[in-house]
Amino acid sequence: NQTYSYGSFDGWSLTDYTDKDTYYLVPATGNESVATISGIFNSKTITSDVVVYLSVATFENGNNPTSDTFSLYADEGCTIPVNATQSGSLPTSSTYTTAIYTVSKSDAAALTNDLAIKITKPGKQIRIKSIRVKFDYK
């Protein structure tokens, strides 16, 4: 059983963002952003659901994110989508909340190396404080 967190896992990157001291802010315009956790599943056989916890908030005015604002992929280029069920709270303000995306054990078979989280901008800037990924493996 392993929980990876941003800060304790150095293979984490985010495209199209503004780096702040305490959070990452994804701009509200331009292309979608991709948070990539490189190699997280490398040489692992996943034996449980994979649960992704996103600690996120919004910034400024605009439309609030919906469940498909965040989508999961098995590759950095976001060409291999992975089914995930959204639960937890999506952000509606600058207060951080936890959006949870669960990939079933059977769908997790597609996850063999990287985890990419595509963030489609909802017309409101998204702030990411942390990403945690929890799963069992052998």
Tab-separated table of C-alpha atoms in Angstrom:
chain	number	residue	atom	x	y	z
A	1	ASN	CA	0.000	0.000	0.000
A	2	GLN	CA	1.575	3.282	-1.097
A	3	THR	CA	0.378	6.856	-0.951
A	4	TYR	CA	2.326	9.272	-3.126
A	5	SER	CA	2.014	12.977	-2.455
A	6	TYR	CA	3.296	16.012	-4.258
A	7	GLY	CA	6.305	17.069	-2.227
A	8	SER	CA	7.262	13.515	-1.358
A	9	PHE	CA	7.278	12.366	-4.976
A	10	ASP	CA	9.701	14.190	-7.261
A	11	GLY	CA	8.412	12.924	-10.619
A	12	TRP	CA	5.598	15.483	-10.647
A	13	SER	CA	5.219	18.288	-13.199
A	14	LEU	CA	2.542	20.664	-14.415
A	15	THR	CA	2.356	22.330	-17.816
A	16	ASP	CA	0.958	25.848	-18.272
A	17	TYR	CA	1.006	27.110	-14.701
A	18	THR	CA	2.111	29.979	-12.513
A	19	ASP	CA	4.321	28.893	-9.628
A	20	LYS	CA	3.412	30.474	-6.299
A	21	ASP	CA	5.044	29.878	-2.937
A	22	THR	CA	2.140	27.915	-1.534
A	23	TYR	CA	0.184	26.635	-4.543
A	24	TYR	CA	0.204	26.071	-8.274
A	25	LEU	CA	-2.195	28.238	-10.234
A	26	VAL	CA	-3.397	26.943	-13.589
A	27	PRO	CA	-4.220	29.889	-15.871
A	28	ALA	CA	-7.811	30.259	-16.990
A	29	THR	CA	-6.963	30.868	-20.654
A	30	GLY	CA	-4.945	29.043	-23.260
A	31	ASN	CA	-4.518	25.302	-23.597
A	32	GLU	CA	-5.601	22.837	-20.974
A	33	SER	CA	-2.957	22.011	-18.404
A	34	VAL	CA	-1.604	18.548	-17.636
A	35	ALA	CA	-0.304	17.476	-14.252
A	36	THR	CA	1.981	14.507	-14.846
A	37	ILE	CA	3.299	12.079	-12.261
A	38	SER	CA	6.015	10.271	-14.187
A	39	GLY	CA	6.781	6.612	-13.580
A	40	ILE	CA	4.480	6.222	-10.589
A	41	PHE	CA	3.212	2.799	-11.754
A	42	ASN	CA	6.448	1.591	-13.330
A	43	SER	CA	7.205	-2.096	-12.519
A	44	LYS	CA	4.115	-2.355	-10.317
A	45	THR	CA	1.121	-4.664	-10.636
A	46	ILE	CA	-1.806	-2.711	-9.211
A	47	THR	CA	-3.937	-4.836	-6.857
A	48	SER	CA	-6.573	-2.299	-5.769
A	49	ASP	CA	-8.550	0.683	-6.944
A	50	VAL	CA	-6.380	3.736	-7.636
A	51	VAL	CA	-7.657	6.788	-5.771
A	52	VAL	CA	-6.452	10.263	-6.769
A	53	TYR	CA	-7.037	13.071	-4.271
A	54	LEU	CA	-6.771	16.590	-5.695
A	55	SER	CA	-6.621	19.430	-3.180
A	56	VAL	CA	-7.939	22.242	-5.358
A	57	ALA	CA	-9.516	25.689	-5.168
A	58	THR	CA	-10.564	28.339	-7.659
A	59	PHE	CA	-9.239	31.846	-8.082
A	60	GLU	CA	-11.048	34.950	-9.359
A	61	ASN	CA	-14.469	34.936	-11.031
A	62	GLY	CA	-15.809	32.668	-13.740
A	63	ASN	CA	-17.496	29.316	-14.200
A	64	ASN	CA	-16.922	26.669	-11.569
A	65	PRO	CA	-15.299	23.385	-12.566
A	66	THR	CA	-17.431	20.345	-13.327
A	67	SER	CA	-16.628	16.660	-12.824
A	68	ASP	CA	-14.985	16.454	-16.264
A	69	THR	CA	-12.693	19.461	-15.623
A	70	PHE	CA	-10.167	16.892	-14.362
A	71	SER	CA	-9.625	13.717	-16.394
A	72	LEU	CA	-7.104	10.916	-15.995
A	73	TYR	CA	-4.776	9.423	-18.598
A	74	ALA	CA	-2.180	6.660	-18.614
A	75	ASP	CA	0.353	8.674	-20.612
A	76	GLU	CA	1.971	12.069	-20.585
A	77	GLY	CA	0.529	12.957	-23.992
A	78	CYS	CA	-3.029	12.258	-22.767
A	79	THR	CA	-3.847	9.796	-25.558
A	80	ILE	CA	-4.846	6.843	-23.309
A	81	PRO	CA	-7.887	7.834	-21.202
A	82	VAL	CA	-8.559	5.999	-17.961
A	83	ASN	CA	-12.106	5.715	-16.601
A	84	ALA	CA	-12.531	7.331	-13.193
A	85	THR	CA	-15.507	8.062	-10.951
A	86	GLN	CA	-15.572	11.544	-9.426
A	87	SER	CA	-16.567	12.086	-5.797
A	88	GLY	CA	-15.663	14.530	-3.073
A	89	SER	CA	-16.155	18.272	-3.537
A	90	LEU	CA	-15.291	20.269	-6.612
A	91	PRO	CA	-13.988	23.748	-5.811
A	92	THR	CA	-16.281	26.772	-5.961
A	93	SER	CA	-14.135	29.321	-4.132
A	94	SER	CA	-10.606	30.048	-2.955
A	95	THR	CA	-11.131	27.590	-0.081
A	96	TYR	CA	-9.345	24.316	-0.814
A	97	THR	CA	-11.481	21.231	-1.163
A	98	THR	CA	-10.759	17.623	-2.108
A	99	ALA	CA	-11.904	16.307	-5.467
A	100	ILE	CA	-11.528	12.521	-5.561
A	101	TYR	CA	-11.193	10.404	-8.702
A	102	THR	CA	-11.357	6.626	-8.314
A	103	VAL	CA	-10.134	4.234	-10.987
A	104	SER	CA	-11.507	0.712	-10.493
A	105	LYS	CA	-9.000	-2.110	-10.119
A	106	SER	CA	-9.979	-3.488	-13.550
A	107	ASP	CA	-9.592	-0.103	-15.285
A	108	ALA	CA	-6.305	0.439	-13.420
A	109	ALA	CA	-4.731	-2.289	-15.579
A	110	ALA	CA	-4.195	0.472	-18.178
A	111	LEU	CA	-1.918	2.309	-15.735
A	112	THR	CA	1.532	0.879	-16.372
A	113	ASN	CA	3.882	3.853	-16.002
A	114	ASP	CA	2.685	7.470	-15.811
A	115	LEU	CA	-0.410	9.148	-14.456
A	116	ALA	CA	-1.511	12.329	-16.225
A	117	ILE	CA	-4.334	14.557	-15.013
A	118	LYS	CA	-5.684	16.863	-17.698
A	119	ILE	CA	-7.205	20.072	-16.361
A	120	THR	CA	-9.637	21.661	-18.800
A	121	LYS	CA	-10.027	25.272	-17.784
A	122	PRO	CA	-13.577	26.175	-16.771
A	123	GLY	CA	-13.079	29.915	-17.336
A	124	LYS	CA	-11.831	30.194	-13.774
A	125	GLN	CA	-8.272	29.714	-12.637
A	126	ILE	CA	-7.653	26.500	-10.717
A	127	ARG	CA	-5.243	26.351	-7.794
A	128	ILE	CA	-3.666	23.008	-6.931
A	129	LYS	CA	-2.235	22.575	-3.455
A	130	SER	CA	-1.521	18.867	-3.594
A	131	ILE	CA	-2.101	15.636	-5.464
A	132	ARG	CA	-2.155	12.319	-3.590
A	133	VAL	CA	-2.385	8.920	-5.289
A	134	LYS	CA	-3.251	5.867	-3.193
A	135	PHE	CA	-3.111	2.255	-4.384
A	136	ASP	CA	-1.927	-1.214	-3.448
A	137	TYR	CA	0.501	-3.091	-5.647
A	138	LYS	CA	2.812	-6.058	-5.805
